[in-house]
């Protein structure tokens, strides 16, 4: 699937703005055909946004079930003769969509795009009604999983990941026009030798009998540097400028479907020429050892929740520049495509993660403790879940495969990984990821409950990604013993001769709380905790990266260990720096 784009042959219309919106508390919407008329008793909702906090109503914030979005849109009159496509960048966690009275598509999974060709249902120049029924409930057969439990007060959604279950239309919705004969997919793989780059491409198209594929690669100044023809080929780039961390140089590959001089379709795919390789315990980008400095992040902002917002995105990455971060992980789900485009342009390195978080009944909301279920069993996380998970991996790779910023796939965060059930569940999923993308390393994020010597899943990964909270959840407030225990465990992992990225380490910190004798929750302890971790990392050469948990404070489910959310941010939720930000800036920036 190609992201909507305006080109010489394609046009787009974004459907962002105000939509009619309502909850479906009695699950009547489908039976009463709410899609077939103006949505009854509707309020208004902004798109893109999570609906939860926008409404200023606890019943909406905590609502579980179907919600309905609707708006009308006039199909541009110039689109006659084109294929008209309705494209959702995401609907969390699933949606069914109607155009007027016709159901056009359904999609499972809250963070990847889907679309429907609606040509036969629309008339250019006229209005149509677009209705989406979005559902946010989680079960053992969804990614991420959850369960709806029967409680004395009624059904209650429970889930085990440590972030609020924001839902709705989080990203743009588009109506687009493309030609009858059109490109459907482009894949690029890059390499270089000496000063010569190469771009291997494959192109897929629909209704393109008798048409030829032509390609033109242009550099950042728009100068043509290579041309090709055929649905697959390799372009040679003399005097290549590589895409590098911190320097996101991009070429533009224009792919055209032509007959003679007639151009039937055209699409522009950005290309960053770079290589990624794991060699022994090194992580190499363009043959050079790369050290990851940065954060686990969240898509989480006041009011908008997980809705994408360009101003907050640009600001977050300006703060990356300020603090000297070069990378982050899309913990714990695929982020907006605008984020990946931004990182391509700015040379920010990304570990790209699926929404497989919370597959561990030894953990709830980031905190250890049995959740009262067996993780892998026919009644809980089972074969169906595994298929949904496999599909989530395929959709992530299909969406993000051409982004040079993505250097590593993370197929899950902190699943149970010390049991036979875990081994059986994950082995095939690593194969799915490698089949979908043979060019990038694959890993998963290991939890402290499966320490060195106990984990049965890390054997399948190219890289070891570890989340550890020595000095926080264990050895709380005792950094001396935390340091000893942490170094001992890490030395064990280092003996496996794989690169180790510390994908989480952090301490909750209430901004403004200070002490001369550092204690958990104060700003001085956060710094002392980070310093302790850094002494450990710096003593172990196999450690090739440090991602502090978290970039910013974020919303979670309520809990006695959470005060208005998780406070492990180096910045507050409003992005004000805590003292640790100034400490990290000194560590990460050579000029600070
Ligand atoms: C973790 C999880 C993350 C939590 C974090 C915490 O291990 O991966 O989602 O937010 O711990 O703060 O407890």
Coordinates of C-alpha atoms and ligand atoms in Angstrom, one line a residue:
X1 CA 0.0 0.0 0.0
X2 CA 1.4 3.4 -0.9
X3 CA 0.8 6.4 1.3
X4 CA -1.5 9.0 -0.3
X5 CA 0.5 11.6 -2.2
X6 CA -0.1 14.4 -4.7
X7 CA 1.8 13.7 -7.9
X8 CA 1.4 14.5 -11.6
X9 CA -1.2 11.7 -11.7
X10 CA -2.6 11.6 -8.2
X11 CA -4.5 13.9 -5.9
X12 CA -5.4 13.9 -2.3
X13 CA -8.0 15.5 0.0
X14 CA -7.5 15.2 3.8
X15 CA -10.6 14.6 5.8
X16 CA -9.1 15.9 9.0
X17 CA -11.2 18.3 11.0
X18 CA -14.5 18.0 12.9
X19 CA -16.5 14.8 12.6
X20 CA -19.8 13.9 14.1
X21 CA -19.2 11.5 17.0
X22 CA -21.0 9.4 19.5
X23 CA -20.5 6.5 21.8
X24 CA -22.6 3.4 21.2
X25 CA -23.2 2.4 24.8
X26 CA -25.9 -0.1 24.0
X27 CA -24.2 -1.5 20.9
X28 CA -27.2 -0.5 18.7
X29 CA -25.4 1.3 15.9
X30 CA -25.0 -1.6 13.5
X31 CA -28.5 -3.0 14.1
X32 CA -30.0 0.5 13.7
X33 CA -27.8 1.2 10.6
X34 CA -26.3 4.4 12.0
X35 CA -24.2 4.6 8.8
X36 CA -27.3 5.0 6.7
X37 CA -28.3 8.5 7.9
X38 CA -26.9 11.4 9.8
X39 CA -25.5 10.0 13.0
X40 CA -28.3 10.3 15.6
X41 CA -27.7 12.5 18.7
X42 CA -24.1 13.1 17.7
X43 CA -21.6 15.4 19.3
X44 CA -18.4 16.6 17.7
X45 CA -14.9 15.1 17.7
X46 CA -11.6 16.3 16.3
X47 CA -9.7 14.1 13.9
X48 CA -6.9 13.3 14.4
X49 CA -7.2 12.9 18.1
X50 CA -7.9 10.3 20.8
X51 CA -11.5 10.8 21.8
X52 CA -10.8 10.1 25.5
X53 CA -9.6 13.4 26.9
X54 CA -11.1 15.7 24.3
X55 CA -14.6 15.2 25.7
X56 CA -13.9 16.4 29.3
X57 CA -16.2 13.6 30.5
X58 CA -15.1 10.6 32.6
X59 CA -17.6 8.4 30.9
X60 CA -16.0 9.1 27.5
X61 CA -12.5 8.9 28.8
X62 CA -13.0 5.4 30.2
X63 CA -15.5 4.2 27.6
X64 CA -15.0 0.7 26.2
X65 CA -16.8 -0.4 23.0
X66 CA -17.9 1.0 19.7
X67 CA -17.7 4.7 18.9
X68 CA -19.0 6.2 15.7
X69 CA -17.4 8.9 13.5
X70 CA -19.2 10.4 10.6
X71 CA -18.8 13.3 8.1
X72 CA -19.7 14.1 4.6
X73 CA -17.2 14.9 1.9
X74 CA -17.6 16.3 -1.6
X75 CA -15.6 14.2 -4.1
X76 CA -13.7 16.7 -6.3
X77 CA -15.4 17.1 -9.6
X78 CA -12.1 16.7 -11.4
X79 CA -11.8 13.1 -10.3
X80 CA -14.1 11.7 -13.0
X81 CA -12.5 8.6 -14.6
X82 CA -10.1 8.1 -11.7
X83 CA -10.1 5.4 -9.0
X84 CA -11.3 7.0 -5.7
X85 CA -9.8 5.5 -2.6
X86 CA -10.6 6.1 1.1
X87 CA -7.5 5.8 3.2
X88 CA -7.2 5.7 7.0
X89 CA -3.7 6.0 8.5
X90 CA -5.0 4.2 11.6
X91 CA -8.1 3.5 13.6
X92 CA -7.4 2.3 17.2
X93 CA -7.9 -0.6 17.7
X94 CA -10.2 -1.7 14.8
X95 CA -12.8 -0.2 12.5
X96 CA -15.5 -0.9 10.0
X97 CA -16.1 1.8 7.4
X98 CA -19.2 2.7 5.3
X99 CA -19.6 5.0 2.3
X100 CA -23.2 6.0 2.3
X101 CA -25.0 2.7 3.0
X102 CA -22.3 0.4 1.8
X103 CA -19.8 -1.3 4.1
X104 CA -16.4 -0.9 2.3
X105 CA -13.7 -2.2 4.7
X106 CA -12.8 -3.5 8.1
X107 CA -9.4 -3.5 9.7
X108 CA -7.9 -5.0 12.9
X109 CA -5.0 -3.4 14.7
X110 CA -4.8 0.2 15.8
X111 CA -1.6 1.6 14.4
X112 CA -1.3 0.6 10.7
X113 CA -3.1 2.0 7.6
X114 CA -5.9 0.5 5.6
X115 CA -7.9 1.6 2.6
X116 CA -10.8 0.8 0.3
X117 CA -11.4 1.6 -3.4
X118 CA -14.8 3.3 -3.4
X119 CA -14.9 4.4 -7.0
X120 CA -18.2 2.6 -7.7
X121 CA -19.9 4.3 -4.8
X122 CA -19.1 7.9 -5.5
X123 CA -19.9 10.5 -8.1
X124 CA -17.3 13.2 -8.7
X125 CA -18.8 16.6 -7.8
X126 CA -21.3 15.1 -5.3
X127 CA -21.2 14.5 -1.6
X128 CA -20.9 11.1 0.2
X129 CA -21.3 10.2 3.8
X130 CA -18.3 8.5 5.4
X131 CA -19.0 6.6 8.6
X132 CA -16.5 4.7 10.8
X133 CA -17.4 2.5 13.7
X134 CA -14.2 2.3 15.8
X135 CA -13.8 -0.1 18.6
X136 CA -11.2 0.0 21.4
X137 CA -11.8 -3.2 23.3
X138 CA -8.9 -5.6 23.9
X139 CA -9.0 -9.4 24.3
X140 CA -6.5 -12.2 24.4
X141 CA -6.8 -12.4 20.7
X142 CA -5.8 -8.8 20.0
X143 CA -2.4 -7.0 19.8
X144 CA -2.0 -5.6 22.3
X145 CA -4.0 -8.1 24.4
X146 CA -6.4 -7.4 27.3
X147 CA -9.5 -9.0 28.8
X148 CA -12.9 -7.8 29.6
X149 CA -13.7 -9.1 33.1
X150 CA -17.2 -9.4 34.7
X151 CA -17.1 -7.3 37.9
X152 CA -19.9 -6.6 40.4
X153 CA -20.2 -3.2 38.8
X154 CA -20.4 -4.6 35.2
X155 CA -17.8 -5.5 32.6
X156 CA -14.4 -3.9 33.0
X157 CA -11.5 -3.7 30.5
X158 CA -8.2 -4.9 31.9
X159 CA -4.9 -4.7 30.1
X160 CA -1.3 -5.1 31.1
X161 CA 0.6 -2.4 29.3
X162 CA 1.7 0.7 31.1
X163 CA 0.0 3.4 29.0
X164 CA -3.5 4.6 28.8
X165 CA -5.7 2.9 26.2
X166 CA -6.2 6.0 24.1
X167 CA -8.4 5.3 21.0
X168 CA -10.1 6.8 18.0
X169 CA -8.9 8.2 14.7
X170 CA -5.4 9.1 15.7
X171 CA -4.0 10.0 12.3
X172 CA -5.2 11.5 9.0
X173 CA -8.0 10.1 6.9
X174 CA -7.7 10.8 3.2
X175 CA -9.8 10.6 0.1
X176 CA -7.5 10.2 -2.9
X177 CA -7.7 9.8 -6.6
X178 CA -5.3 7.6 -8.6
X179 CA -5.4 6.5 -12.2
X180 CA -7.1 3.3 -13.4
X181 CA -3.7 1.8 -14.1
X182 CA -1.7 2.5 -11.0
X183 CA 1.3 1.6 -8.9
X184 CA 0.4 -0.4 -5.7
X185 CA 3.8 -0.9 -4.0
X186 CA 7.4 0.1 -4.2
X187 CA 10.3 -1.6 -2.3
X188 CA 13.8 -0.1 -2.2
X189 CA 16.9 -1.7 -0.8
X190 CA 20.1 0.3 -0.8
X191 CA 23.8 -0.4 -0.7
X192 CA 27.1 1.2 -1.6
X193 CA 30.7 0.3 -2.4
X194 CA 33.3 3.0 -2.1
X195 CA 31.8 6.2 -3.5
X196 CA 29.1 4.4 -5.6
X197 CA 25.7 3.8 -4.2
X198 CA 23.0 1.4 -5.5
X199 CA 19.2 1.4 -5.2
X200 CA 17.6 -1.8 -5.9
X201 CA 13.8 -1.4 -6.5
X202 CA 10.8 -3.5 -7.2
X203 CA 7.5 -2.1 -8.2
X204 CA 4.0 -3.6 -8.2
X205 CA 1.1 -2.3 -10.2
X206 CA -2.6 -2.9 -11.0
X207 CA -4.4 -2.8 -14.3
X208 CA -1.0 -2.0 -16.0
X209 CA -1.0 -4.5 -18.9
X210 CA 0.9 -3.1 -21.8
X211 CA 2.5 -0.4 -19.6
X212 CA 6.1 -0.1 -18.8
X213 CA 7.8 1.1 -15.5
X214 CA 10.4 3.9 -15.8
X215 CA 12.3 5.2 -12.8
X216 CA 14.3 8.4 -12.3
X217 CA 16.5 9.0 -9.2
X218 CA 17.1 12.6 -8.3
X219 CA 19.4 14.0 -5.6
X220 CA 18.4 16.5 -3.0
X221 CA 18.9 19.4 -5.5
X222 CA 16.6 17.7 -8.0
X223 CA 19.4 16.7 -10.3
X224 CA 18.8 13.4 -12.1
X225 CA 21.5 10.9 -11.1
X226 CA 20.2 7.6 -12.5
X227 CA 17.4 6.2 -14.6
X228 CA 16.0 2.7 -15.1
X229 CA 13.2 0.8 -16.7
X230 CA 11.3 -2.4 -15.8
X231 CA 9.4 -3.5 -12.7
X232 CA 12.6 -4.4 -10.9
X233 CA 16.1 -3.0 -11.3
X234 CA 19.2 -1.5 -9.7
X235 CA 20.2 2.1 -10.1
X236 CA 23.8 3.1 -9.7
X237 CA 24.6 6.4 -8.0
X238 CA 28.0 7.8 -8.6
X239 CA 29.5 10.0 -5.8
X240 CA 26.8 8.9 -3.5
X241 CA 25.8 11.0 -0.5
X242 CA 24.9 8.5 2.2
X243 CA 22.0 8.8 4.6
X244 CA 23.7 9.0 8.0
X245 CA 22.7 9.4 11.6
X246 CA 22.4 13.1 12.1
X247 CA 22.5 13.8 8.4
X248 CA 19.3 12.5 6.7
X249 CA 20.3 13.0 3.1
X250 CA 17.5 11.8 0.8
X251 CA 17.2 11.0 -2.9
X252 CA 13.8 10.9 -4.6
X253 CA 12.9 7.9 -6.7
X254 CA 10.2 8.8 -9.2
X255 CA 8.4 5.7 -10.5
X256 CA 6.2 6.1 -13.5
X257 CA 3.9 3.8 -15.4
X258 CA 4.2 4.8 -19.1
X259 CA 3.2 3.9 -22.6
X260 CA 5.6 5.7 -24.9
X261 CA 5.5 9.3 -23.7
X262 CA 2.2 9.0 -22.0
X263 CA 2.5 8.9 -18.2
X264 CA -0.3 6.8 -16.6
X265 CA 0.8 7.0 -13.0
X266 CA 3.6 8.5 -11.1
X267 CA 4.7 8.2 -7.5
X268 CA 7.7 9.6 -5.6
X269 CA 9.5 7.4 -3.1
X270 CA 12.1 9.0 -0.9
X271 CA 15.3 7.0 -0.6
X272 CA 18.1 7.2 1.9
X273 CA 21.2 5.2 0.8
X274 CA 22.7 3.5 3.8
X275 CA 23.5 0.0 5.1
X276 CA 22.7 -1.6 8.4
X277 CA 24.6 -4.7 9.7
X278 CA 25.1 -6.6 12.9
X279 CA 28.7 -7.9 13.2
X280 CA 29.6 -9.7 16.4
X281 CA 28.7 -7.4 19.2
X282 CA 28.7 -4.3 16.9
X283 CA 25.8 -2.5 15.3
X284 CA 27.0 -0.9 12.1
X285 CA 25.4 1.8 10.1
X286 CA 27.3 2.4 6.9
X287 CA 30.0 0.1 8.2
X288 CA 30.6 2.4 11.3
X289 CA 29.8 1.3 14.8
X290 CA 26.7 3.1 15.9
X291 CA 25.9 4.0 19.6
X292 CA 22.2 4.6 20.2
X293 CA 21.6 7.6 22.5
X294 CA 18.0 8.5 23.2
X295 CA 14.7 7.4 24.6
X296 CA 11.8 5.1 24.6
X297 CA 9.0 7.4 23.6
X298 CA 5.2 7.5 23.5
X299 CA 2.7 9.2 21.3
X300 CA 1.2 11.0 24.2
X301 CA 0.2 14.7 24.6
X302 CA -2.3 16.6 26.6
X303 CA -5.9 16.6 25.4
X304 CA -5.0 15.0 22.0
X305 CA -3.7 11.8 23.6
X306 CA -2.3 9.7 20.8
X307 CA -3.5 11.9 18.0
X308 CA -0.7 13.0 15.8
X309 CA 0.2 16.7 16.0
X310 CA 2.9 18.2 13.8
X311 CA 3.8 21.0 16.2
X312 CA 4.4 18.6 19.1
X313 CA 6.4 16.3 16.8
X314 CA 8.7 19.0 15.5
X315 CA 9.1 20.2 19.1
X316 CA 10.0 16.8 20.4
X317 CA 12.7 16.4 17.8
X318 CA 14.0 19.8 18.5
X319 CA 14.4 18.7 22.1
X320 CA 16.3 15.6 20.7
X321 CA 18.7 18.0 19.0
X322 CA 19.0 20.1 22.2
X323 CA 19.8 17.1 24.4
X324 CA 22.0 15.2 21.9
X325 CA 19.8 12.2 21.3
X326 CA 20.3 10.4 18.0
X327 CA 17.6 7.7 18.2
X328 CA 14.5 6.3 19.8
X329 CA 12.2 3.3 19.9
X330 CA 8.6 3.5 18.8
X331 CA 7.6 2.0 22.2
X332 CA 5.1 0.3 22.1
X333 CA 3.4 0.5 18.7
X334 CA 4.0 1.8 15.2
X335 CA 4.0 5.6 15.2
X336 CA 2.5 8.0 12.7
X337 CA 4.1 7.9 9.3
X338 CA 4.8 11.7 9.6
X339 CA 7.2 10.8 12.5
X340 CA 9.1 8.4 10.3
X341 CA 9.3 10.9 7.4
X342 CA 10.6 13.5 9.8
X343 CA 13.3 11.1 11.1
X344 CA 14.2 10.2 7.5
X345 CA 14.8 13.9 6.8
X346 CA 16.7 14.6 10.0
X347 CA 18.8 11.4 10.3
X348 CA 17.1 10.3 13.5
X349 CA 17.6 6.5 14.0
X350 CA 14.5 4.5 14.8
X351 CA 13.9 1.1 16.4
X352 CA 10.4 0.2 15.0
X353 CA 8.2 -1.7 17.3
X354 CA 4.9 -3.6 16.9
X355 CA 2.0 -3.1 19.3
X356 CA 2.8 -6.5 21.0
X357 CA 3.0 -5.2 24.5
X358 CA 1.5 -6.8 27.6
X359 CA 2.0 -10.5 26.7
X360 CA 3.2 -11.3 30.1
X361 CA 1.0 -12.3 33.0
X362 CA 3.9 -11.7 35.5
X363 CA 3.6 -8.0 34.9
X364 CA 0.9 -5.4 35.1
X365 CA 1.4 -1.7 34.1
X366 CA 5.1 -2.1 34.1
X367 CA 5.1 -3.6 37.7
X368 CA 5.9 -7.1 38.7
X369 CA 3.2 -9.3 40.1
X370 CA 1.0 -12.2 38.9
X371 CA -2.0 -11.1 36.9
X372 CA -4.0 -14.3 37.6
X373 CA -3.7 -15.8 34.1
X374 CA -1.3 -18.1 32.2
X375 CA 0.3 -16.1 29.4
X376 CA 0.4 -18.7 26.7
X377 CA -2.6 -21.2 26.8
X378 CA -5.5 -22.1 24.5
X379 CA -7.7 -19.7 26.5
X380 CA -5.3 -16.8 26.6
X381 CA -2.5 -15.8 24.2
X382 CA -2.9 -18.6 21.7
X383 CA -2.6 -19.6 18.0
X384 CA -5.1 -17.0 16.9
X385 CA -3.2 -14.3 18.8
X386 CA 0.0 -15.5 17.1
X387 CA -1.7 -15.0 13.7
X388 CA -2.8 -11.5 14.6
X389 CA 0.7 -10.8 15.9
X390 CA 2.2 -12.1 12.6
X391 CA -0.1 -9.9 10.6
X392 CA 0.9 -6.9 12.8
X393 CA 4.5 -7.6 12.0
X394 CA 3.8 -7.9 8.2
X395 CA 1.8 -4.7 8.2
X396 CA 4.5 -2.8 10.1
X397 CA 7.2 -3.9 7.7
X398 CA 5.0 -3.3 4.6
X399 CA 4.4 0.3 5.9
X400 CA 7.9 1.2 7.0
X401 CA 10.3 -0.9 4.9
X402 CA 11.5 2.1 2.8
X403 CA 12.3 4.4 5.7
X404 CA 16.1 4.7 6.0
X405 CA 15.6 5.8 9.6
X406 CA 14.4 2.4 10.6
X407 CA 17.4 0.2 11.4
X408 CA 15.9 -2.5 13.6
X409 CA 12.5 -4.3 14.1
X410 CA 11.3 -4.9 17.6
X411 CA 8.6 -7.6 17.4
X412 CA 7.4 -7.3 21.0
X413 CA 8.0 -5.5 24.3
X414 CA 8.6 -7.5 27.5
X415 CA 6.6 -10.6 26.7
X416 CA 7.0 -13.7 28.8
X417 CA 10.2 -15.2 27.5
X418 CA 11.4 -17.8 29.9
X419 CA 9.0 -20.7 29.1
X420 CA 8.5 -23.3 26.4
X421 CA 5.2 -21.6 25.5
X422 CA 7.1 -18.4 24.8
X423 CA 9.7 -20.2 22.7
X424 CA 7.0 -21.9 20.6
X425 CA 5.1 -18.7 20.2
X426 CA 8.0 -16.5 19.1
X427 CA 10.2 -18.8 17.0
X428 CA 7.8 -18.5 13.9
X429 CA 7.3 -14.8 14.5
X430 CA 11.0 -14.1 14.0
X431 CA 10.7 -16.0 10.7
X432 CA 7.8 -13.9 9.7
X433 CA 9.8 -10.7 10.3
X434 CA 12.8 -12.0 8.4
X435 CA 10.7 -13.1 5.5
X436 CA 9.0 -9.7 5.4
X437 CA 12.4 -7.9 5.5
X438 CA 15.6 -9.9 5.0
X439 CA 17.6 -6.6 5.1
X440 CA 17.3 -5.4 8.7
X441 CA 18.1 -7.0 12.0
X442 CA 15.2 -8.3 14.2
X443 CA 14.9 -8.4 17.9
X444 CA 12.4 -8.2 20.8
X445 CA 12.7 -6.4 24.1
X446 CA 13.5 -8.6 27.1
X447 CA 12.1 -8.1 30.6
X448 CA 13.8 -8.4 33.9
X449 CA 11.7 -11.4 34.8
X450 CA 13.7 -13.4 32.2
X451 CA 17.3 -12.4 33.1
X452 CA 20.5 -13.6 31.6
X453 CA 20.5 -17.4 31.6
X454 CA 16.7 -17.7 31.8
X455 CA 15.5 -16.1 28.5
X456 CA 14.5 -18.6 25.8
X457 CA 13.6 -16.1 23.1
X458 CA 16.7 -13.9 22.9
X459 CA 18.4 -16.7 21.0
X460 CA 16.3 -15.8 18.0
X461 CA 17.2 -12.1 17.9
X462 CA 20.1 -10.5 16.1
X463 CA 20.4 -7.9 18.8
X464 CA 19.7 -8.0 22.6
X465 CA 17.3 -5.4 23.8
X466 CA 17.1 -5.2 27.6
X467 CA 14.7 -3.2 29.8
X468 CA 16.2 -3.0 33.3
X469 CA 15.2 -1.1 36.5
X470 CA 18.0 -1.9 38.9
X471 CA 17.8 0.9 41.5
X472 CA 14.1 1.4 40.8
X473 CA 11.8 -1.7 40.8
X474 CA 14.6 -3.7 42.5
X475 CA 17.3 -2.4 44.8
X476 CA 15.0 0.6 45.2
X477 CA 17.0 3.5 46.5
X478 CA 20.1 1.4 46.9
X479 CA 22.3 2.3 43.9
X480 CA 25.4 0.6 45.3
X481 CA 23.8 -2.8 45.2
X482 CA 21.9 -2.0 42.1
X483 CA 25.2 -1.3 40.3
X484 CA 26.7 -4.6 41.4
X485 CA 23.7 -6.7 40.4
X486 CA 23.3 -4.9 37.1
X487 CA 26.9 -5.2 36.1
X488 CA 26.9 -8.9 36.9
X489 CA 23.8 -9.6 34.8
X490 CA 25.0 -7.5 31.9
X491 CA 28.4 -9.2 31.8
X492 CA 26.5 -12.5 31.4
X493 CA 24.6 -11.1 28.4
X494 CA 27.8 -9.7 26.9
X495 CA 29.2 -13.2 26.7
X496 CA 26.6 -13.9 24.0
X497 CA 28.6 -11.7 21.6
X498 CA 25.6 -9.8 20.3
X499 CA 25.1 -6.1 20.4
X500 CA 23.2 -5.0 23.5
X501 CA 20.9 -2.0 23.5
X502 CA 19.5 -1.0 26.9
X503 CA 16.0 -0.1 25.6
X504 CA 14.7 1.0 29.0
X505 CA 16.2 2.3 32.3
X506 CA 14.6 5.0 34.3
X507 CA 13.3 6.3 37.5
X508 CA 9.9 8.1 38.2
X509 CA 10.7 11.7 39.1
X510 CA 8.3 14.4 40.2
X511 CA 9.5 17.6 38.7
X512 CA 10.3 20.1 41.4
X513 CA 11.1 17.6 44.1
X514 CA 14.6 18.1 45.4
X515 CA 16.9 16.7 48.1
X516 CA 20.5 16.9 49.2
X517 CA 20.4 13.2 50.0
X518 CA 18.8 11.7 46.8
X519 CA 15.7 9.5 47.3
X520 CA 13.5 7.8 44.7
X521 CA 11.1 10.3 43.1
X522 CA 13.3 13.4 43.4
X523 CA 15.3 15.0 40.6
X524 CA 18.7 14.3 42.1
X525 CA 17.9 10.6 42.4
X526 CA 17.0 10.5 38.7
X527 CA 20.4 11.8 37.9
X528 CA 22.2 9.5 40.3
X529 CA 20.3 6.6 38.9
X530 CA 21.3 7.5 35.3
X531 CA 24.9 8.0 36.4
X532 CA 25.0 4.6 38.0
X533 CA 23.6 3.0 34.8
X534 CA 26.1 4.8 32.6
X535 CA 29.0 3.6 34.7
X536 CA 27.8 0.1 34.1
X537 CA 27.2 0.6 30.3
X538 CA 30.6 2.3 29.8
X539 CA 32.4 -0.7 31.4
X540 CA 30.8 -3.2 28.9
X541 CA 31.9 -2.9 25.2
X542 CA 28.9 -5.0 23.9
X543 CA 26.5 -2.2 25.1
X544 CA 25.9 -0.2 21.9
X545 CA 23.0 1.9 23.1
X546 CA 21.1 3.6 25.9
X547 CA 17.5 4.6 25.6
X548 CA 16.3 6.2 28.8
X549 CA 12.7 5.5 29.8
X550 CA 11.0 7.8 29.0
X551 CA 11.4 10.9 26.9
X552 CA 8.4 12.5 28.6
X553 CA 5.9 11.8 31.4
X554 CA 2.8 10.0 30.0
X555 CA -0.7 8.9 30.9
X556 CA -1.3 5.4 32.2
X557 CA -4.1 3.4 33.8
X558 CA -4.6 4.5 37.5
X559 CA -2.5 2.7 40.1
X560 CA -0.8 3.3 43.4
X561 CA 2.6 3.5 41.7
X562 CA 1.3 6.0 39.1
X563 CA 0.7 9.7 40.0
X564 CA -1.2 11.3 37.1
X565 CA 0.6 8.7 34.9
X566 CA 4.1 7.5 34.6
X567 CA 6.7 10.1 35.7
X568 CA 9.9 8.6 34.3
X569 CA 10.1 11.3 31.7
X570 CA 13.3 13.3 31.4
X571 CA 10.8 16.0 30.3
X572 CA 7.4 16.5 31.8
X573 CA 4.3 15.8 29.7
X574 CA 4.4 19.4 28.7
X575 CA 8.0 18.9 27.7
X576 CA 9.7 21.0 30.4
X577 CA 13.1 19.7 31.3
X578 CA 13.8 18.0 34.6
X579 CA 17.3 18.3 36.0
X580 CA 18.3 15.0 34.4
X581 CA 17.8 16.6 30.9
X582 CA 20.8 18.9 31.6
X583 CA 22.9 16.0 32.9
X584 CA 22.0 13.9 29.7
X585 CA 22.8 16.9 27.5
X586 CA 26.3 16.9 29.0
X587 CA 26.8 13.2 28.5
X588 CA 25.3 13.0 24.9
X589 CA 26.5 16.2 23.3
X590 CA 30.2 16.6 22.6
X591 CA 29.9 20.4 22.6
X592 CA 27.9 20.7 25.8
Ligands
LIG1 C1 8.5 -1.3 31.4 C2 7.6 -1.2 30.2 C3 7.1 0.2 30.0 C4 6.8 0.8 31.4 C5 8.0 0.8 32.2 C6 7.7 1.4 33.6 O1 9.3 -2.2 31.5 O2 8.2 -1.7 29.0 O3 6.0 0.2 29.2 O4 6.2 2.0 31.3 O5 8.5 -0.5 32.4 O6 7.9 2.6 33.8 O7 7.4 0.6 34.5

